[in-house]
XYZ file of C-alpha atoms in Angstrom:
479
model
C 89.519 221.350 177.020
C 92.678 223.279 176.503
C 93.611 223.073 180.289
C 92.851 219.580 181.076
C 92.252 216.156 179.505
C 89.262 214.079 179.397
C 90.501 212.048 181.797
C 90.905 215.025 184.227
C 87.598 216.890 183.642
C 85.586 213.351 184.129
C 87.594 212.531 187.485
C 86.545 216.381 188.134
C 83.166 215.866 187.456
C 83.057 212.365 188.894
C 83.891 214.085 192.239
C 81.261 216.272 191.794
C 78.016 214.065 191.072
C 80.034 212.116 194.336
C 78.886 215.410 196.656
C 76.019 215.311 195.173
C 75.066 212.284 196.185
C 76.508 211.981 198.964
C 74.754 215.380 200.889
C 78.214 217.093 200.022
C 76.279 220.122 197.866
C 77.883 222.777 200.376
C 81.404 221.471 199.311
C 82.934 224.966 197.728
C 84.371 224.593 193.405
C 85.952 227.324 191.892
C 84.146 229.359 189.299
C 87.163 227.846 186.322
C 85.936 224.398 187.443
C 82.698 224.857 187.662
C 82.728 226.128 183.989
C 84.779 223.471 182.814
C 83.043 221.140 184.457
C 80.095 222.104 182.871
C 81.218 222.502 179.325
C 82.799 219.082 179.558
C 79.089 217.892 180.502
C 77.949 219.569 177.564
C 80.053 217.380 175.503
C 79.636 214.162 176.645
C 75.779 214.788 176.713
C 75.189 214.634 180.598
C 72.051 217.315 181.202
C 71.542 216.351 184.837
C 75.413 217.764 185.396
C 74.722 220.996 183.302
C 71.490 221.381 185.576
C 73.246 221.038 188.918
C 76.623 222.628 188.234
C 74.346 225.663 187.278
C 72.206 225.248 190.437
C 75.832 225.686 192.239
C 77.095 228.458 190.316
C 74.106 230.437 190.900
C 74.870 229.654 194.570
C 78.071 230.294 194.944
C 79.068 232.956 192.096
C 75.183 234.825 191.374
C 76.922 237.170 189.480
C 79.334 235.021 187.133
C 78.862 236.030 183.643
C 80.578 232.959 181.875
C 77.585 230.466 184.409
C 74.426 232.627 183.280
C 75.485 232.776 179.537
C 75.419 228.957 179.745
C 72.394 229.117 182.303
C 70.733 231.182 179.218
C 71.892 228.485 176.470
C 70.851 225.638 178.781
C 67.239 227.393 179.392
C 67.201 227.383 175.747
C 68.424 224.120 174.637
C 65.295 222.698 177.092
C 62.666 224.435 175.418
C 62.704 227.467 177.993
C 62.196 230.216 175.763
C 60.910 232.547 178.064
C 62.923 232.328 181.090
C 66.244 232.148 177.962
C 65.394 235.462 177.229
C 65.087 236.529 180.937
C 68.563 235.552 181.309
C 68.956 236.710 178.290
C 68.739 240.261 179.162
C 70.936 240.363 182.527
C 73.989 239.622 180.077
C 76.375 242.618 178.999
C 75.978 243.958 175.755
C 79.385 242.443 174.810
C 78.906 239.054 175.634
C 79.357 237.004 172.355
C 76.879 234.418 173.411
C 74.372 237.083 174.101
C 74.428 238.015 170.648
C 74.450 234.372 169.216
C 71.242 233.339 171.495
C 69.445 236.895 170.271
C 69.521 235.781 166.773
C 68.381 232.402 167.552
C 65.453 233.954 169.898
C 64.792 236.420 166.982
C 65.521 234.988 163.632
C 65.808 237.031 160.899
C 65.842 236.857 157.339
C 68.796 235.031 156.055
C 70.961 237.913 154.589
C 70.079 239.752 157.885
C 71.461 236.845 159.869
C 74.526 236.491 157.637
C 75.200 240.152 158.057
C 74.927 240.021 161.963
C 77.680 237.040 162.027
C 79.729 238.622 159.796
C 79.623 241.798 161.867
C 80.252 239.594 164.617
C 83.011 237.847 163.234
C 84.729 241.073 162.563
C 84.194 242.562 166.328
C 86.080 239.772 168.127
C 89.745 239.964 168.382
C 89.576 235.817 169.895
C 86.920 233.299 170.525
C 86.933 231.170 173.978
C 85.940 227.753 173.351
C 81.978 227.921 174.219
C 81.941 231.174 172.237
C 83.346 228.992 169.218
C 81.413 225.856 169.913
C 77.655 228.082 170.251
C 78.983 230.169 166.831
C 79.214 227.160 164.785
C 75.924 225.505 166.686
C 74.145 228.771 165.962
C 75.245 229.552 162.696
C 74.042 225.739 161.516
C 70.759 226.361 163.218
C 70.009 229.879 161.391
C 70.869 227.682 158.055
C 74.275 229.311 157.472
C 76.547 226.611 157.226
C 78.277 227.445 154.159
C 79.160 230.504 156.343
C 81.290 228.526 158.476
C 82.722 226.944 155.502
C 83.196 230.331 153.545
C 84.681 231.719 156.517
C 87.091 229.144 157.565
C 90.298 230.601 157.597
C 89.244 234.164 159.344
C 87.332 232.005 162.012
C 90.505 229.793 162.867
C 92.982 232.475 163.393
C 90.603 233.863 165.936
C 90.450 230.792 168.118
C 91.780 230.415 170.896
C 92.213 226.833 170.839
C 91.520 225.519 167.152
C 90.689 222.534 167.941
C 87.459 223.238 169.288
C 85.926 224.953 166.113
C 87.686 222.129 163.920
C 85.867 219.160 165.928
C 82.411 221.260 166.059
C 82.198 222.072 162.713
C 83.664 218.746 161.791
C 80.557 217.021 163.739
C 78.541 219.367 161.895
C 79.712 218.439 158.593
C 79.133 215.297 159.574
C 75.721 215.236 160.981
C 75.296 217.144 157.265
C 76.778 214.043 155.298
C 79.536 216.812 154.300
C 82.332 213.936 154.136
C 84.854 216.274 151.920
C 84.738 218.390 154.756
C 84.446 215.901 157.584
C 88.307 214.259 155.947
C 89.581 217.864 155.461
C 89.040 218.788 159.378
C 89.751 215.756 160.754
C 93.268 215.754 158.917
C 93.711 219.430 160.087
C 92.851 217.503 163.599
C 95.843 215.089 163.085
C 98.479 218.118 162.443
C 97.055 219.580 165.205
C 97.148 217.001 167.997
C 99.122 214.082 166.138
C 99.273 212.076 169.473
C 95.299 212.513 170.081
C 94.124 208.894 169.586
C 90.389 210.385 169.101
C 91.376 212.682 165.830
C 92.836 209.548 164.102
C 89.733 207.191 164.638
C 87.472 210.482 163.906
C 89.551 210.326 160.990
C 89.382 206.684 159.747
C 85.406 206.366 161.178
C 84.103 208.735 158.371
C 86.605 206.333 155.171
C 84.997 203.163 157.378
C 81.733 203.763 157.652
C 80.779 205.127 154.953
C 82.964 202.674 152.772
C 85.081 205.011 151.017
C 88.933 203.579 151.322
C 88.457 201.022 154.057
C 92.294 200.732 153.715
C 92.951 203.758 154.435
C 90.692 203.896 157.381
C 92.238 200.847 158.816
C 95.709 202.365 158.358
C 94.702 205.330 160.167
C 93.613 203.325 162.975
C 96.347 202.171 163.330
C 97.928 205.586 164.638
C 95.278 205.489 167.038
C 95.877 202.066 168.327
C 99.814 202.893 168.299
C 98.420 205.914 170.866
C 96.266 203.473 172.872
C 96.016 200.087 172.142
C 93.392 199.720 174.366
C 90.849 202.173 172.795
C 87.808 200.451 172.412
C 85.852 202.999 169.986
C 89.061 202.174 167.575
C 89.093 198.323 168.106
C 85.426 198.078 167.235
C 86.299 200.509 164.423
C 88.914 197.808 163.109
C 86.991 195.155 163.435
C 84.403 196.580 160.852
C 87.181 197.274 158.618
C 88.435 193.826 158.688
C 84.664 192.275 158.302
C 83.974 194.536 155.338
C 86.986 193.309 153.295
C 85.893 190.265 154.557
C 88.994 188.946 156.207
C 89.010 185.835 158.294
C 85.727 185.825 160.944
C 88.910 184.539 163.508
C 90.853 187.852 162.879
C 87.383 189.964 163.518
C 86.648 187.998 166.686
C 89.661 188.564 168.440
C 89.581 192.118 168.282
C 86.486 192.057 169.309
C 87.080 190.153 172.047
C 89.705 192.081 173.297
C 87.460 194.888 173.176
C 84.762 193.264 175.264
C 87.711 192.381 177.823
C 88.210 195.766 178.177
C 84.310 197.115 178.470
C 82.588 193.952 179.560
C 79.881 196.061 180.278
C 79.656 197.405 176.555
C 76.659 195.024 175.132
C 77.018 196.969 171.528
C 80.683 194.779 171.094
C 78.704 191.486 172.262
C 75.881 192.871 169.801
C 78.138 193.245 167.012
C 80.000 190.131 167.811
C 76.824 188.520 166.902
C 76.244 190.714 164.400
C 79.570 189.656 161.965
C 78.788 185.583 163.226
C 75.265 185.951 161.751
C 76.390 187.765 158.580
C 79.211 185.062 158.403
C 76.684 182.252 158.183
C 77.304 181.352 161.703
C 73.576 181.631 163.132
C 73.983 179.044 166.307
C 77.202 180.554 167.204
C 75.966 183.917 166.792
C 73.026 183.374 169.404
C 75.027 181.304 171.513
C 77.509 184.089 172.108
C 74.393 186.466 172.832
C 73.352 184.088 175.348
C 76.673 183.801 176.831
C 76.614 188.288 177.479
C 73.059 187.430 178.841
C 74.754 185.313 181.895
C 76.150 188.239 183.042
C 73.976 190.631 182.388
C 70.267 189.519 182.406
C 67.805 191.294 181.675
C 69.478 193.539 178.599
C 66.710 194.416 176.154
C 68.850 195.404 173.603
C 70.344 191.618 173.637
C 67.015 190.155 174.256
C 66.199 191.778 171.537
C 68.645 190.722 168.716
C 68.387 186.705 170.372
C 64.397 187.053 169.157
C 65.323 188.772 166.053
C 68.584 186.038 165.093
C 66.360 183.067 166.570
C 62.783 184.005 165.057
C 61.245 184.076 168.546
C 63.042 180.520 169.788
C 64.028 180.748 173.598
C 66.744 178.250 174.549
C 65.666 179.305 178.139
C 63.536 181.974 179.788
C 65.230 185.323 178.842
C 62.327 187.595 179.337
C 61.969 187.008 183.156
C 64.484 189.194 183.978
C 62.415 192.258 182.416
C 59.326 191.190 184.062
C 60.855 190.702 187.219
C 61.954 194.244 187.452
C 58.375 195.368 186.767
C 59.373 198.927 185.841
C 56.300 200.298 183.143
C 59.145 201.792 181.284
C 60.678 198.338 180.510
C 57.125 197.132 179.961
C 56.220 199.713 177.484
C 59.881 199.014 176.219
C 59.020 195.266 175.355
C 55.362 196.388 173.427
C 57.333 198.980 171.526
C 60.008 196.404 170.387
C 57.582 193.537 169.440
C 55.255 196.154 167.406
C 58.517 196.962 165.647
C 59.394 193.451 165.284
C 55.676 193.362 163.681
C 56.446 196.176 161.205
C 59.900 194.121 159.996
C 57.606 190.923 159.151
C 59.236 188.706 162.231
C 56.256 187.538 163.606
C 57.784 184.877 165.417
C 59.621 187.312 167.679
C 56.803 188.989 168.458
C 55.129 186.734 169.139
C 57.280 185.298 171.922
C 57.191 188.636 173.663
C 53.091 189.166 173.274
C 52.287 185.473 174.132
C 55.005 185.594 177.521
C 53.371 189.631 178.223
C 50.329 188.203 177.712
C 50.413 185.452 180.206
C 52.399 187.234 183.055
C 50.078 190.815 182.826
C 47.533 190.507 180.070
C 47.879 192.491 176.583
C 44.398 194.278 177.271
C 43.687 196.482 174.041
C 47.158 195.011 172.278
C 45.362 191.349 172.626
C 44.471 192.276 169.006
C 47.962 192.099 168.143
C 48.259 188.590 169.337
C 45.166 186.807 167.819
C 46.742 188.406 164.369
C 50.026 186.916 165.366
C 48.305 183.660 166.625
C 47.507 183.214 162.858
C 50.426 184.057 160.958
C 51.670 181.803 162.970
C 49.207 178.775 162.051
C 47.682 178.276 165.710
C 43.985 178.625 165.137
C 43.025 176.990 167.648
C 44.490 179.202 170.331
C 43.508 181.907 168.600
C 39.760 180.747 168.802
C 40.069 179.552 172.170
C 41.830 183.455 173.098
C 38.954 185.441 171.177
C 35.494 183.778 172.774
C 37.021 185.334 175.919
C 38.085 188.668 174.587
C 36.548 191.847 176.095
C 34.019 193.628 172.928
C 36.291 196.722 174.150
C 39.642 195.158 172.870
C 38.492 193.235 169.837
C 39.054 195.078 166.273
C 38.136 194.392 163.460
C 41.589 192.424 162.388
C 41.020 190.461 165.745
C 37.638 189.468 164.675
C 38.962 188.544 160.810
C 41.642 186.631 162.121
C 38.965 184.736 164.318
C 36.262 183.689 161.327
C 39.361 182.776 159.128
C 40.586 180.332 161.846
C 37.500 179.011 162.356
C 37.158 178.299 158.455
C 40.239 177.355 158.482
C 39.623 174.361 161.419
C 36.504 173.498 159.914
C 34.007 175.054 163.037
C 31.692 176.829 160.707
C 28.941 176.959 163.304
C 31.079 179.483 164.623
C 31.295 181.747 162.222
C 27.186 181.310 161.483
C 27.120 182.193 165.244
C 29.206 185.442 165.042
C 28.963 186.503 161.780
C 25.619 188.901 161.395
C 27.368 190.589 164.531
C 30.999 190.704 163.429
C 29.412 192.392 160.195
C 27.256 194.603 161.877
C 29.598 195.825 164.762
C 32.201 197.044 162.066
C 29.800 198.481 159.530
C 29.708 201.786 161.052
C 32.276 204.495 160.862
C 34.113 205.759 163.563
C 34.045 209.807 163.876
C 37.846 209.724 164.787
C 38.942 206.981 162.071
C 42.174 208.220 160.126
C 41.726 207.544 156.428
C 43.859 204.176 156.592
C 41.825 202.713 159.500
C 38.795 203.621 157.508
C 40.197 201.079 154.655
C 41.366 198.613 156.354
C 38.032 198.114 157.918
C 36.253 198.089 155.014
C 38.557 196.138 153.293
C 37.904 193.357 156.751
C 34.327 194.315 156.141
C 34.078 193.387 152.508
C 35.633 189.579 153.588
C 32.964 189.837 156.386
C 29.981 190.406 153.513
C 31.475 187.514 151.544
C 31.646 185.064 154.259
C 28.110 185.646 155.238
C 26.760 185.736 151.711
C 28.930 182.573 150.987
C 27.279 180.905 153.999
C 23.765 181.979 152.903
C 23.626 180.837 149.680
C 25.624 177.542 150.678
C 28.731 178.287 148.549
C 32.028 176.407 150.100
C 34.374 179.176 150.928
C 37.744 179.513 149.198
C 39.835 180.933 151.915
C 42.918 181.387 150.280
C 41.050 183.624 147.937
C 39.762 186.047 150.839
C 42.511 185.517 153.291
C 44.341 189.166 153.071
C 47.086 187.235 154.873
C 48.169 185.360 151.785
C 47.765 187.896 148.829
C 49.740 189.924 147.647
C 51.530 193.073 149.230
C 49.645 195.715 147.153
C 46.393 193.598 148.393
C 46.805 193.572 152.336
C 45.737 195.790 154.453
């Protein structure tokens, strides 16, 4: 970090993943860049570049102490607990990170823990930047935060390059909702590095988002953008300013515009271009422009998504043939997940696009529940009928079968429901041995509209269905 910029280590590591691929694994890196290489991949979150520069450094330097006390953290950090502690125990006794992953292998109690780091803390004459970064990772993880905190000053003067512990612990505060702290270190930041464009918008992120001075936030982007005017982090940054002091929509667009000139390929500035249109009152526009990303770049769930959710389910034109012409079950499962979650925010509509199109290009199978519900939210009872006399018994519930007797009340086929009712009634009377407790009352809540109906049809009594619809009542009376 303190030897090279960003821009260095990622052409580094670019170069790299490009042997990699390319059958160069042979190709000889020094130990340094190795290790920098790697910690760099640690921060921007790549794990397949921490697993392979590890798979060369035990190639090329087996005995490197700086690659297996990372090779013991990585083991770790994946859930190897076993095979950490293997590693673990080939380190030398004075290895800082040995003695930060022992107390996370061996918790103790609390005042034990606080005593090791303090004795810690006292034994080290300077901390390297991984040493720094795994103190204040480890220290948050044993639950002693407000040991960083308390020990502050001592901790800085023993860096070797402050700016590491200031941005760790500063992403710590923040993950903690610790804003005092996150303003305090990120101004420390600023002294630091004042011509580090990434300090000021770390700076002016936690006053915007989180609505404190949005003012102030925009004035300290404004340093940043002075650094590099074409940041995009700090344009998108500005142009939530701007839309939260609701300035003019115009003003917000062309930033964001410039910023999606810059990363066409970013669909979270076309999503929040949408976004401010939509909050502005500007629903056709909004969609439109989402349409507009989706020209050159079919096949985006994330924008697929937000058209559904801005639109209520209305396709201008086929977007979800892109998704199902790439087939993958991931992007599949991806589509179910979004319209059950569609389901859980109350916009039927959009789900039901995405269930009726699944439906029709692979079949729902057991989720064909899901659409005969939707089917009637949605008033289309007759499709719904139609859909449920050819339903497997295997993928019917007993919300599938509801939804069928009320649309068949509801269009007047009451031979229907005397055909299918004793059965219906029957076939959910029983308790399953695996129902959790809400299943258990939801069916009997379906089953006590399924005794009604019947008795009702007995005894010759016209049924109100807007009295036993669950559809139409009340939240506290749906189930």
């Amino acid at each position: 970090m303190k030897e090279s910029s960003a821009d260095e280590r990622q052409q580094l590591l670019d170069q790299f993943l490009n042997d990699l691929s390319s059958g160069a694994g042979a190709v000889f890196y020094d130990e340094d860049d190795l290790i920098e290489m790697y910690d760099y991949a640690s921060d921007i979150g790549n794990n397949y570049a921490r697993f392979e520069i590890l798979m060369c450094g035990a190639r090329l330097y087996p005995s490197s102490v700086p690659l297996a006390e990372r090779k013991a953290f990585y083991l770790y950090q994946e859930g190897y607990i076993e095979a950490a502690k293997s590693v673990l125990e080939l380190l030398p006794e004075k290895s800082v990170l040995k003695k930060l992953l022992f107390l996370l292998l061996n918790p103790l109690p609390e005042e034990l823990d606080r005593k090791t780091l303090n004795e810690l803390l006292n034994s080290v004459k300077e901390f390297e930047d991984e040493e720094i970064i795994q103190l204040v990772q480890a220290a948050s993880a044993l639950g002693l935060y407000k040991w960083l905190i308390e020990n502050y000053t001592t901790i800085l003067a023993k860096c070797s390059y402050q700016q590491s512990f200031l941005f760790e612990l500063l992403n710590e505060a923040d993950r903690r909702g610790d804003y005092k702290q996150v303003i305090k270190l990120a101004e420390e930041l600023t002294l630091l590095e004042p011509f580090n464009e990434e300090f000021w918008e770390k700076l002016a992120e936690v006053y915007i988002t989180n609505h404190f001075e949005l003012e102030k936030g925009l004035s300290y982007l404004d340093f940043a953008l002075a650094i590099d005017p074409e940041s995009v982090p700090a344009l998108l940054l500005q142009a939530r300013g701007l839309y939260e002091l609701d300035k003019p929509i115009e003003e917000v667009m062309k930033i964001l515009g410039k910023a999606l000139e810059l990363d066409p390929d970013n669909f979270a500035t076309a999503q929040y271009m949408a976004i401010c249109l939509y909050g502005k009152g500007y629903k056709t526009e909004a969609v439109d422009s989402l349409y507009d990303y989706l020209e050159s770049h079919p096949g985006n769930l994330e924008i697929v998504e937000s058209i559904l959710s801005m639109s209520d389910g209305r396709m201008k034109k086929d977007i979800l043939a892109p998704l199902f012409n790439e087939g993958s079950e991931a992007v599949l499962d991806s589509l179910l997940t979004v319209a059950k979650e569609f389901i859980s925010a109350c916009e039927y509509g959009s789900a039901l696009t995405i269930l009726e199109y699944y439906d029709k290009k692979i079949g729902l199978k057991e989720d064909s529940a899901l659409l005969l519900e939707l089917f009637y939210r949605s008033g289309r009872y007759t499709e719904l009928i139609e859909k449920w006399t050819v339903l497997p018994l295997s993928y019917r519930t007993h919300i599938s079968d509801l939804v069928f007797l009320l649309s068949c009340i509801r269009t007047n086929k009451l031979e229907l429901v005397d055909k299918h009712i004793k059965a219906i009634t029957e076939l959910w009377g029983n308790q399953s041995m695996d129902e959790t407790y809400s299943e258990i009352s939801s069916r009997l809540g379906a089953l006590y509209i399924f005794t009604l109906i019947s008795q009702n049809r007995a005894e010759g009594i016209n049924i109100d269905i807007d009295e036993c619809d669950p559809f139409n009542q009340p939240e506290e009376h749906k189930f």
